[in-house]
Coordinates of C-alpha atoms in Angstrom, one line a residue:
Chain A
X19 CA -158.0 13.0 -110.7
X20 CA -159.7 10.3 -112.5
X21 CA -163.2 11.4 -113.9
X22 CA -166.2 8.4 -113.5
X23 CA -165.2 6.5 -116.8
X24 CA -161.7 6.7 -115.3
X25 CA -159.6 8.7 -117.5
X26 CA -157.4 10.2 -115.8
X27 CA -157.0 13.9 -116.2
X28 CA -153.3 16.2 -115.2
X29 CA -155.3 18.4 -113.0
X30 CA -153.9 22.4 -113.0
X31 CA -154.7 23.4 -109.7
X32 CA -152.7 22.2 -106.9
X33 CA -155.6 22.3 -104.5
X34 CA -157.9 19.1 -103.9
X35 CA -161.0 17.9 -102.5
X36 CA -160.8 16.3 -99.7
X37 CA -161.2 12.6 -100.1
X38 CA -165.3 11.1 -100.8
X39 CA -166.8 9.3 -98.5
X40 CA -166.4 5.5 -98.5
X41 CA -167.5 3.6 -101.3
X42 CA -170.1 1.1 -101.2
X43 CA -170.0 -2.0 -102.5
X44 CA -171.1 -1.0 -106.4
X45 CA -168.4 1.8 -106.3
X46 CA -166.1 -0.8 -105.4
X47 CA -167.0 -3.4 -108.2
X48 CA -167.3 -0.2 -110.7
X49 CA -164.1 0.7 -109.8
X50 CA -162.7 -2.7 -110.2
X51 CA -164.3 -3.2 -113.5
X52 CA -163.0 0.2 -114.9
X53 CA -159.4 -0.2 -112.9
X54 CA -159.8 -3.7 -115.5
X55 CA -160.3 -1.2 -118.6
X56 CA -156.7 -0.2 -117.3
X57 CA -154.1 -2.7 -117.9
X58 CA -151.2 -3.0 -120.0
X59 CA -150.9 -6.0 -121.7
X60 CA -147.6 -7.5 -122.7
X61 CA -146.6 -9.7 -125.8
X62 CA -143.5 -10.7 -126.6
X63 CA -143.9 -13.3 -130.0
X64 CA -141.1 -15.9 -128.8
X65 CA -141.0 -16.9 -125.6
X66 CA -138.0 -16.0 -124.9
X67 CA -137.6 -12.4 -125.9
X68 CA -137.0 -11.2 -122.8
X69 CA -134.8 -13.5 -121.5
X70 CA -131.4 -12.7 -121.8
X71 CA -128.5 -12.0 -119.8
X72 CA -127.0 -9.2 -120.1
X73 CA -129.7 -6.9 -121.7
X74 CA -129.3 -3.8 -122.9
X75 CA -132.7 -1.7 -123.4
X76 CA -133.4 1.5 -125.0
X77 CA -136.8 3.2 -124.3
X78 CA -137.5 5.8 -126.8
X79 CA -140.5 7.7 -125.8
X80 CA -141.9 11.2 -127.5
X81 CA -142.2 11.9 -130.7
X82 CA -139.0 12.6 -131.5
X83 CA -136.9 10.2 -129.5
X84 CA -139.2 8.1 -131.1
X85 CA -138.9 9.0 -135.0
X86 CA -134.4 9.9 -134.0
X87 CA -134.9 5.5 -133.7
X88 CA -137.3 4.9 -136.5
X89 CA -134.6 7.0 -138.6
X90 CA -131.2 6.7 -137.6
X91 CA -131.4 2.8 -135.6
X92 CA -134.8 1.1 -137.6
X93 CA -133.8 1.4 -140.6
X94 CA -131.3 -0.9 -141.3
X95 CA -132.4 -4.5 -141.8
X96 CA -130.5 -6.4 -138.6
X97 CA -133.5 -5.6 -135.8
X98 CA -136.6 -7.7 -136.2
X99 CA -139.4 -7.2 -133.7
X100 CA -140.2 -9.3 -130.9
X101 CA -143.0 -8.1 -128.7
X102 CA -145.5 -5.5 -128.3
X103 CA -147.0 -3.6 -124.8
X104 CA -150.6 -2.1 -125.6
X105 CA -152.6 0.1 -123.3
X106 CA -156.4 1.6 -123.7
X107 CA -157.3 5.1 -122.3
X108 CA -158.5 8.0 -124.4
X109 CA -155.7 10.1 -124.7
X110 CA -153.8 7.1 -127.7
X111 CA -153.0 8.9 -129.9
X112 CA -149.2 7.7 -132.3
X113 CA -146.5 9.7 -133.3
X114 CA -148.9 10.4 -136.0
X115 CA -151.8 12.1 -134.2
X116 CA -154.0 9.8 -134.8
X117 CA -156.2 7.3 -132.6
X118 CA -154.8 4.3 -133.8
X119 CA -155.9 0.9 -132.8
X120 CA -151.8 -0.3 -133.0
X121 CA -150.1 -1.3 -130.1
X122 CA -148.6 2.5 -127.7
X123 CA -145.2 0.5 -127.6
X124 CA -142.5 -2.1 -129.8
X125 CA -140.1 -4.0 -128.6
X126 CA -137.0 -4.6 -131.4
X127 CA -134.4 -6.9 -131.2
X128 CA -130.7 -6.4 -132.8
X129 CA -131.0 -10.5 -134.6
X130 CA -126.9 -10.2 -134.5
X131 CA -126.8 -10.1 -131.0
X132 CA -129.9 -10.5 -129.0
X133 CA -129.1 -9.4 -126.0
X134 CA -130.5 -5.5 -127.0
X135 CA -133.7 -4.4 -127.4
X136 CA -135.0 -1.2 -127.7
X137 CA -138.4 -0.2 -127.6
X138 CA -140.1 2.6 -129.1
X139 CA -143.5 4.2 -127.6
X140 CA -145.1 5.6 -129.9
X141 CA -148.6 6.4 -128.1
X142 CA -149.1 7.6 -124.1
X143 CA -148.8 5.9 -121.3
X144 CA -151.4 7.9 -119.2
X145 CA -150.0 8.3 -115.5
X146 CA -152.4 5.3 -113.4
X147 CA -150.7 3.2 -116.3
X148 CA -146.7 3.8 -116.1
X149 CA -146.1 2.4 -112.7
X150 CA -147.7 -0.7 -114.1
X151 CA -145.9 -0.3 -117.7
X152 CA -142.7 -0.1 -116.1
X153 CA -143.3 -2.7 -113.5
X154 CA -144.1 -5.1 -116.1
X155 CA -141.7 -4.6 -118.9
X156 CA -139.0 -4.4 -116.7
X157 CA -140.3 -6.6 -114.4
X158 CA -139.8 -9.3 -117.1
X159 CA -136.7 -8.8 -118.5
X160 CA -133.5 -11.3 -115.9
X161 CA -132.0 -8.4 -113.5
X162 CA -128.8 -9.8 -113.5
X163 CA -127.1 -7.8 -116.5
X164 CA -130.3 -5.5 -116.8
X165 CA -128.5 -2.1 -117.9
X166 CA -131.4 0.6 -119.3
X167 CA -131.2 3.2 -121.4
X168 CA -134.4 6.2 -121.7
X169 CA -134.4 8.6 -124.5
X170 CA -137.2 11.0 -124.0
X171 CA -138.4 14.7 -125.8
X172 CA -139.6 17.3 -123.5
X173 CA -140.6 21.3 -124.4
X174 CA -137.7 23.7 -123.3
X175 CA -140.9 26.2 -121.9
X176 CA -140.7 23.6 -119.2
X177 CA -137.0 23.8 -118.5
X178 CA -136.4 26.0 -115.5
X179 CA -132.5 27.8 -115.2
X180 CA -132.0 31.3 -114.3
X181 CA -130.1 32.2 -117.4
X182 CA -131.9 32.3 -120.3
X183 CA -128.7 31.5 -122.5
X184 CA -129.1 28.0 -122.5
X185 CA -132.8 27.4 -123.0
X186 CA -132.4 29.7 -126.1
X187 CA -129.6 26.9 -127.4
X188 CA -131.9 24.7 -127.5
X189 CA -132.7 21.9 -128.8
X190 CA -130.0 20.7 -126.2
X191 CA -129.5 17.6 -123.7
X192 CA -129.5 16.6 -120.1
X193 CA -129.9 13.1 -118.4
X194 CA -130.1 11.8 -114.5
X195 CA -128.7 8.4 -113.3
X196 CA -129.1 5.7 -110.9
X197 CA -126.6 5.4 -108.1
X198 CA -125.8 2.2 -110.0
X199 CA -124.9 3.5 -113.8
X200 CA -121.4 3.7 -114.2
X201 CA -121.6 5.4 -117.2
X202 CA -120.5 8.4 -118.3
X203 CA -123.1 10.7 -119.5
X204 CA -121.7 12.7 -122.9
X205 CA -124.1 15.4 -122.2
X206 CA -124.5 17.8 -118.7
X207 CA -126.9 16.3 -115.7
X208 CA -129.9 17.9 -115.0
X209 CA -130.2 20.2 -112.5
X210 CA -132.6 21.0 -109.6
X211 CA -135.4 22.3 -109.6
X212 CA -135.7 20.2 -112.8
X213 CA -137.9 17.0 -112.7
X214 CA -138.7 14.1 -114.8
X215 CA -142.5 12.9 -115.1
X216 CA -144.0 10.3 -117.2
X217 CA -142.4 7.0 -118.3
X218 CA -139.0 7.9 -118.3
X219 CA -140.1 9.0 -114.4
X220 CA -141.2 5.5 -114.2
X221 CA -138.5 3.6 -114.8
X222 CA -135.5 5.4 -113.7
X223 CA -137.4 5.2 -110.3
X224 CA -138.0 1.6 -110.6
X225 CA -133.8 1.2 -111.3
X226 CA -133.3 3.4 -109.0
X227 CA -135.1 0.9 -106.0
X228 CA -133.4 -1.7 -107.6
X229 CA -130.0 -1.6 -108.1
X230 CA -130.1 -0.9 -111.8
X231 CA -128.4 0.5 -113.9
X232 CA -129.9 3.4 -116.0
X233 CA -129.9 7.0 -117.4
X234 CA -132.5 8.4 -118.7
X235 CA -131.4 11.5 -121.1
X236 CA -134.0 13.8 -122.0
X237 CA -134.4 16.5 -125.0
X238 CA -135.1 19.8 -124.2
X239 CA -136.5 21.4 -127.3
X240 CA -139.2 23.9 -128.8
X241 CA -140.0 21.7 -132.0
X242 CA -144.3 21.5 -131.3
X243 CA -143.2 17.7 -134.4
X244 CA -140.8 16.3 -134.7
X245 CA -137.6 17.6 -136.8
X246 CA -133.8 16.5 -137.8
X247 CA -132.5 19.1 -135.9
X248 CA -134.0 17.7 -132.4
X249 CA -133.9 14.4 -134.0
X250 CA -130.1 14.6 -134.6
X251 CA -129.3 15.7 -130.4
X252 CA -129.4 12.0 -128.9
X253 CA -126.7 11.6 -131.3
X254 CA -125.1 12.2 -128.4
X255 CA -126.8 9.9 -126.0
X256 CA -125.9 6.1 -128.6
X257 CA -122.2 7.1 -128.3
X258 CA -122.1 6.2 -124.8
X259 CA -125.0 2.3 -125.6
X260 CA -122.3 0.5 -127.0
X261 CA -123.0 -2.3 -129.9
X262 CA -125.6 0.0 -131.4
X263 CA -124.6 1.6 -134.7
X264 CA -126.0 5.3 -135.4
X265 CA -126.5 5.6 -139.4
X266 CA -125.5 8.0 -141.3
X267 CA -127.3 11.4 -141.8
X268 CA -130.7 10.3 -143.8
X269 CA -131.8 10.9 -147.0
X270 CA -134.7 13.6 -146.9
X271 CA -137.1 10.8 -148.5
X272 CA -137.1 9.4 -144.6
X273 CA -137.3 12.7 -142.8
X274 CA -140.4 14.0 -144.9
X275 CA -141.7 10.4 -144.1
X276 CA -142.4 10.9 -140.7
X277 CA -142.2 14.5 -140.8
X278 CA -144.9 15.0 -143.2
X279 CA -147.1 12.6 -141.7
X280 CA -147.2 15.0 -138.5
X281 CA -148.8 18.0 -140.6
X282 CA -152.1 19.6 -139.1
X283 CA -153.9 19.7 -141.9
X284 CA -155.7 23.4 -141.5
X285 CA -157.9 25.2 -143.1
X286 CA -157.5 28.8 -142.2
X287 CA -155.4 29.1 -145.2
X288 CA -156.8 28.2 -147.9
Chain B
X14 CA -144.7 -0.9 -100.8
X15 CA -141.0 0.5 -98.5
X16 CA -138.3 -0.6 -99.8
X17 CA -134.8 0.6 -97.6
X18 CA -131.6 1.5 -99.2
X19 CA -128.7 -0.6 -97.3
X20 CA -130.0 -4.4 -97.5
X21 CA -130.3 -4.5 -94.0
X22 CA -133.8 -2.4 -93.5
X23 CA -134.2 0.5 -90.8
X24 CA -135.3 0.2 -88.0
X25 CA -137.9 2.6 -87.3
X26 CA -139.1 1.0 -83.8
X27 CA -139.9 4.1 -81.0
X28 CA -139.3 7.2 -83.7
X29 CA -141.6 9.8 -84.7
X30 CA -142.6 9.3 -87.6
X31 CA -143.5 13.2 -90.0
X32 CA -145.7 12.4 -93.1
X33 CA -147.4 15.1 -95.0
X34 CA -150.4 15.1 -96.7
X35 CA -151.1 16.7 -100.4
X36 CA -153.1 19.3 -99.9
X37 CA -154.3 23.0 -100.5
X38 CA -151.1 24.9 -100.7
X39 CA -148.6 22.0 -101.0
X40 CA -147.9 24.0 -97.2
X41 CA -146.9 20.5 -95.7
X42 CA -144.7 18.8 -97.8
X43 CA -143.4 22.0 -98.2
X44 CA -142.4 22.1 -94.4
X45 CA -141.2 18.2 -94.6
X46 CA -138.8 19.5 -97.2
X47 CA -137.9 22.4 -94.1
X48 CA -137.0 20.1 -91.9
X49 CA -135.8 17.6 -94.2
X50 CA -133.0 20.2 -95.0
X51 CA -132.5 21.4 -91.2
X52 CA -131.2 18.2 -89.9
X53 CA -129.2 17.0 -93.2
X54 CA -131.7 13.8 -92.6
X55 CA -130.6 11.1 -94.4
X56 CA -132.3 9.1 -96.8
X57 CA -133.2 5.7 -95.8
X58 CA -135.4 4.0 -98.3
X59 CA -138.4 4.4 -100.4
X60 CA -142.3 4.2 -100.9
X61 CA -142.4 3.0 -104.6
X62 CA -145.7 2.3 -105.3
X63 CA -148.5 2.7 -107.7
X64 CA -150.7 4.8 -105.9
X65 CA -148.3 7.5 -107.2
X66 CA -147.8 9.8 -110.5
X67 CA -143.6 8.8 -111.5
X68 CA -141.2 11.6 -110.6
X69 CA -137.3 11.7 -110.6
X70 CA -134.9 15.0 -109.4
X71 CA -131.6 15.6 -108.4
X72 CA -130.9 15.3 -105.7
X73 CA -133.5 18.4 -103.5
X74 CA -131.3 18.7 -101.0
X75 CA -127.6 18.8 -102.1
X76 CA -125.0 20.2 -100.1
X77 CA -122.4 19.9 -102.2
X78 CA -121.4 19.1 -106.7
X79 CA -120.5 15.5 -105.4
X80 CA -124.2 14.9 -104.4
X81 CA -125.8 17.1 -106.3
X82 CA -125.9 14.6 -109.2
X83 CA -127.7 11.6 -106.8
X84 CA -131.8 11.1 -108.1
X85 CA -134.3 10.8 -106.2
X86 CA -137.4 9.4 -106.6
X87 CA -141.6 10.2 -105.4
X88 CA -142.0 9.4 -102.1
X89 CA -138.8 8.3 -99.5
X90 CA -137.9 8.0 -95.5
X91 CA -135.8 10.3 -93.9
X92 CA -134.5 9.4 -91.0
X93 CA -132.1 11.1 -88.0
X94 CA -130.9 8.3 -85.7
X95 CA -130.2 10.8 -83.2
X96 CA -134.2 12.2 -82.6
X97 CA -135.4 9.1 -83.5
X98 CA -137.4 10.5 -86.4
X99 CA -138.8 9.5 -89.2
X100 CA -140.0 10.9 -92.4
X101 CA -141.3 10.3 -95.1
X102 CA -141.4 13.5 -97.8
X103 CA -144.1 12.5 -101.0
X104 CA -143.3 14.5 -104.6
X105 CA -146.1 14.2 -106.1
X106 CA -149.7 13.4 -106.3
X107 CA -151.4 10.8 -105.1
X108 CA -153.7 8.5 -108.2
X109 CA -157.3 10.3 -107.8
X110 CA -159.1 5.3 -108.0
X111 CA -156.2 4.9 -105.1
X112 CA -156.3 7.0 -102.5
X113 CA -158.0 4.1 -100.3
X114 CA -155.1 2.1 -101.5
X115 CA -152.6 4.7 -100.9
X116 CA -154.2 5.1 -97.2
X117 CA -153.9 1.3 -96.1
X118 CA -150.7 0.6 -97.1
X119 CA -149.9 3.6 -95.4
X120 CA -151.0 2.6 -92.1
X121 CA -150.3 -0.7 -93.0
X122 CA -146.8 0.1 -93.1
X123 CA -147.1 2.1 -89.8
X124 CA -148.1 -0.6 -87.6
X125 CA -145.7 -3.0 -88.9
X126 CA -142.6 0.0 -88.0
X127 CA -143.6 0.3 -84.6
X128 CA -143.9 3.8 -85.1
X129 CA -144.1 5.2 -81.2
X130 CA -146.0 8.3 -82.6
X131 CA -147.2 9.7 -86.0
X132 CA -147.5 13.8 -88.0
X133 CA -150.0 14.3 -90.1
X134 CA -149.0 17.6 -91.9
X135 CA -151.5 19.3 -93.5
X136 CA -153.7 22.4 -94.9
X137 CA -157.5 22.8 -95.6
X138 CA -158.7 25.8 -97.8
X139 CA -158.7 28.8 -95.6
X140 CA -162.8 29.8 -97.4
X141 CA -163.9 27.7 -95.8
X142 CA -163.3 28.6 -92.1
X143 CA -167.2 28.9 -91.0
X144 CA -167.4 31.8 -88.4
X145 CA -165.3 31.4 -85.5
X146 CA -162.1 29.6 -87.7
X147 CA -161.9 32.8 -89.1
X148 CA -160.9 34.7 -85.8
X149 CA -157.5 33.9 -84.4
X150 CA -154.8 31.1 -85.0
X151 CA -155.1 29.7 -88.0
X152 CA -153.2 26.5 -86.8
X153 CA -155.7 23.4 -86.2
X154 CA -154.5 20.2 -84.4
X155 CA -155.8 16.2 -84.3
X156 CA -155.9 13.7 -81.8
X157 CA -156.6 10.1 -82.2
X158 CA -157.7 8.5 -78.7
X159 CA -154.0 6.8 -78.2
X160 CA -152.4 10.0 -79.6
X161 CA -154.7 11.9 -76.6
X162 CA -153.8 9.9 -74.1
X163 CA -150.4 9.5 -74.5
X164 CA -149.7 13.7 -75.6
X165 CA -152.9 15.3 -75.1
X166 CA -152.1 17.3 -71.8
X167 CA -148.6 18.7 -73.5
X168 CA -150.9 21.1 -76.7
X169 CA -153.3 22.0 -74.4
X170 CA -150.8 23.4 -72.1
X171 CA -149.0 24.4 -74.9
X172 CA -152.4 26.1 -75.7
X173 CA -153.5 24.3 -78.9
X174 CA -156.7 24.6 -80.6
X175 CA -158.3 21.7 -81.6
X176 CA -160.1 21.4 -85.4
X177 CA -164.3 21.7 -84.6
X178 CA -166.8 19.6 -86.0
X179 CA -168.7 22.3 -88.1
X180 CA -172.4 21.5 -88.6
X181 CA -172.6 20.6 -92.4
X182 CA -176.0 23.0 -92.8
X183 CA -175.3 26.2 -90.2
X184 CA -178.2 27.9 -88.7
X185 CA -179.6 23.8 -89.0
X186 CA -180.0 23.0 -85.3
X187 CA -181.3 19.2 -86.0
X188 CA -177.6 18.6 -87.7
X189 CA -175.4 16.8 -86.1
X190 CA -171.4 18.3 -86.9
X191 CA -169.2 16.8 -87.9
X192 CA -164.8 16.5 -88.4
X193 CA -164.4 18.7 -92.4
X194 CA -161.1 19.1 -92.9
X195 CA -161.6 21.0 -97.4
X196 CA -159.0 20.6 -99.2
X197 CA -156.9 18.3 -97.6
X198 CA -156.4 15.3 -99.1
X199 CA -156.1 11.4 -97.2
X200 CA -155.8 14.5 -93.8
X201 CA -159.4 12.9 -93.3
X202 CA -159.4 8.9 -94.4
X203 CA -156.4 8.6 -92.5
X204 CA -157.7 10.8 -89.5
X205 CA -160.3 7.8 -88.9
X206 CA -157.9 5.4 -90.3
X207 CA -155.7 5.8 -86.9
X208 CA -158.8 6.1 -84.8
X209 CA -160.1 3.0 -85.8
X210 CA -156.5 1.5 -86.4
X211 CA -155.5 2.9 -82.8
X212 CA -152.7 4.8 -84.3
X213 CA -150.4 7.1 -81.6
X214 CA -151.2 9.9 -84.1
X215 CA -151.6 14.0 -84.5
X216 CA -152.8 16.0 -87.3
X217 CA -151.5 19.1 -87.5
X218 CA -152.9 21.5 -90.0
X219 CA -152.5 25.5 -91.3
X220 CA -155.6 27.2 -93.3
X221 CA -155.1 28.3 -96.0
X222 CA -155.2 29.3 -99.9
X223 CA -153.3 29.0 -102.7
X224 CA -150.6 30.8 -104.1
X225 CA -147.2 31.3 -102.7
X226 CA -147.7 29.4 -99.7
X227 CA -143.9 29.1 -98.3
X228 CA -145.2 31.6 -95.8
X229 CA -147.0 28.7 -94.5
X230 CA -144.8 26.1 -94.5
X231 CA -143.0 28.4 -91.9
X232 CA -145.8 29.2 -90.2
X233 CA -146.1 25.3 -89.6
X234 CA -142.8 23.9 -89.1
X235 CA -142.7 26.2 -86.5
X236 CA -145.8 24.8 -84.5
X237 CA -144.9 22.0 -85.0
X238 CA -141.9 23.0 -83.6
X239 CA -142.8 24.2 -80.4
X240 CA -144.5 20.5 -79.8
X241 CA -141.7 18.5 -81.2
X242 CA -138.9 20.8 -80.7
X243 CA -137.2 18.8 -83.4
X244 CA -134.8 22.9 -83.6
X245 CA -133.7 25.5 -81.6
X246 CA -137.1 27.2 -80.1
X247 CA -134.4 30.0 -79.5
X248 CA -133.8 31.3 -82.5
X249 CA -136.4 33.4 -84.0
X250 CA -138.3 33.6 -87.4
X251 CA -136.6 31.8 -90.4
X252 CA -133.4 32.0 -89.8
X253 CA -133.8 28.5 -88.3
X254 CA -134.6 26.8 -90.7
X255 CA -132.1 25.7 -94.1
X256 CA -134.5 26.1 -97.3
X257 CA -133.7 23.2 -100.0
X258 CA -132.5 24.2 -103.7
X259 CA -135.7 22.5 -104.7
X260 CA -136.9 25.8 -103.7
X261 CA -135.6 27.9 -106.5
X262 CA -137.8 29.5 -109.2
X263 CA -141.3 27.8 -107.1
X264 CA -143.0 29.5 -110.0
X265 CA -141.5 28.7 -112.7
X266 CA -137.7 30.5 -114.7
X267 CA -138.8 34.3 -115.3
X268 CA -139.2 36.4 -118.8
X269 CA -136.4 36.4 -121.0
X270 CA -135.0 39.8 -121.3
X271 CA -134.8 39.2 -125.2
X272 CA -138.4 39.6 -125.5
X273 CA -138.9 42.9 -125.5

């Protein structure tokens, strides 16, 4: 539900209230102003950053997915930042768990292959902004030859299955792909009654509706913060993404840079 | 908003449209699942809109391994050409600040598609019934003036109960009775829009409470079937409706045995 201040709260109850009585002009004006604060702002540092054909777009959403890109892919010098998208919402938090004025997501392009673009989403994009984010980002790329891969995290507690053995072997990877995708995924398909929500769902919906080849990989893990085992699971997804080298097992220093900064300061056991 | 699956958009002229309101217990959405699954309806398009929370999942109506991996999105339109029936299924909540926009989009799509009639399935909080509503059937209907002309006598003959207008202040004689559908989401708004836009629209709803709402879905869809005759009415009880695979584990996985 949306509160008066415009932030969207996820309601746990399915019960719904009756529609409000028709708003008057003043209410409409307030809602319009609130809507403007929910805008997604997209900026490309160079005017043609997104206008390649045959673009291979990889989107990482979630702490482990985004950290995987940082640790395994972006450590090499062959990537340059080419744009960012920012959203304004009260729940915005970076990988570090701090509210930040840094952009919610950054786009990187491979220097030696300008058609490969990574999108690392470190903030949280609220439900009422997900569609807009997707339309602005994907709508800005040339559709010809565009292919999309999404990496996302999910708690294993949200995975529904009769067989408890499968969920006890977390982290594990499952995927969904659009009808026009010809990728041979390297992991099992997600089975009913499970679903994807969030940015990965918005992106996959957009691609399905617009007949863009896309695959979304979701890693189910019981880790609540970035960890090396969960990040390592994403390497499987990259075997079917051409022309991106996943680096060797990083050093402990690089891992510690990402894992330590998520450590919650607690005075419980002083 | 409506994007067809095939290059040539389907024609809905003369079709009956059934759509669910996102309401208490998600009863209407469960009922629509039963209709699509039982009639093996074919997906013909997507409702691609920023008014709904995005979600995707594998085919909820899969009948084989081949079609199990097909992805399905937040809101989709299915048809049964032989029965001239179209169904819109909505799988996620409305973004509350956009419910009015969604109603407008729906109404304009319904008018542009030239459906012969529209049936909105819905539900309402059982605990907010007044004394007279506590008695008898929990099922109610509403019809726009255009629908009353077309189907009013048929519904009266079926013995259906029309939704009562209730006083907002019980006991206060001066208070004007008004239509109230607590827990009905956009139902009342859609019905009002239907009246204003002269749509041939009916609402069929059931009073229920949150919980295991599968029985309520069967109640609603069996009631609807008395009028629209979607499936063979000779079969009794729940057997005539096919439960989709997506209804497995509706309340989550069971507890892992390893915790004991």
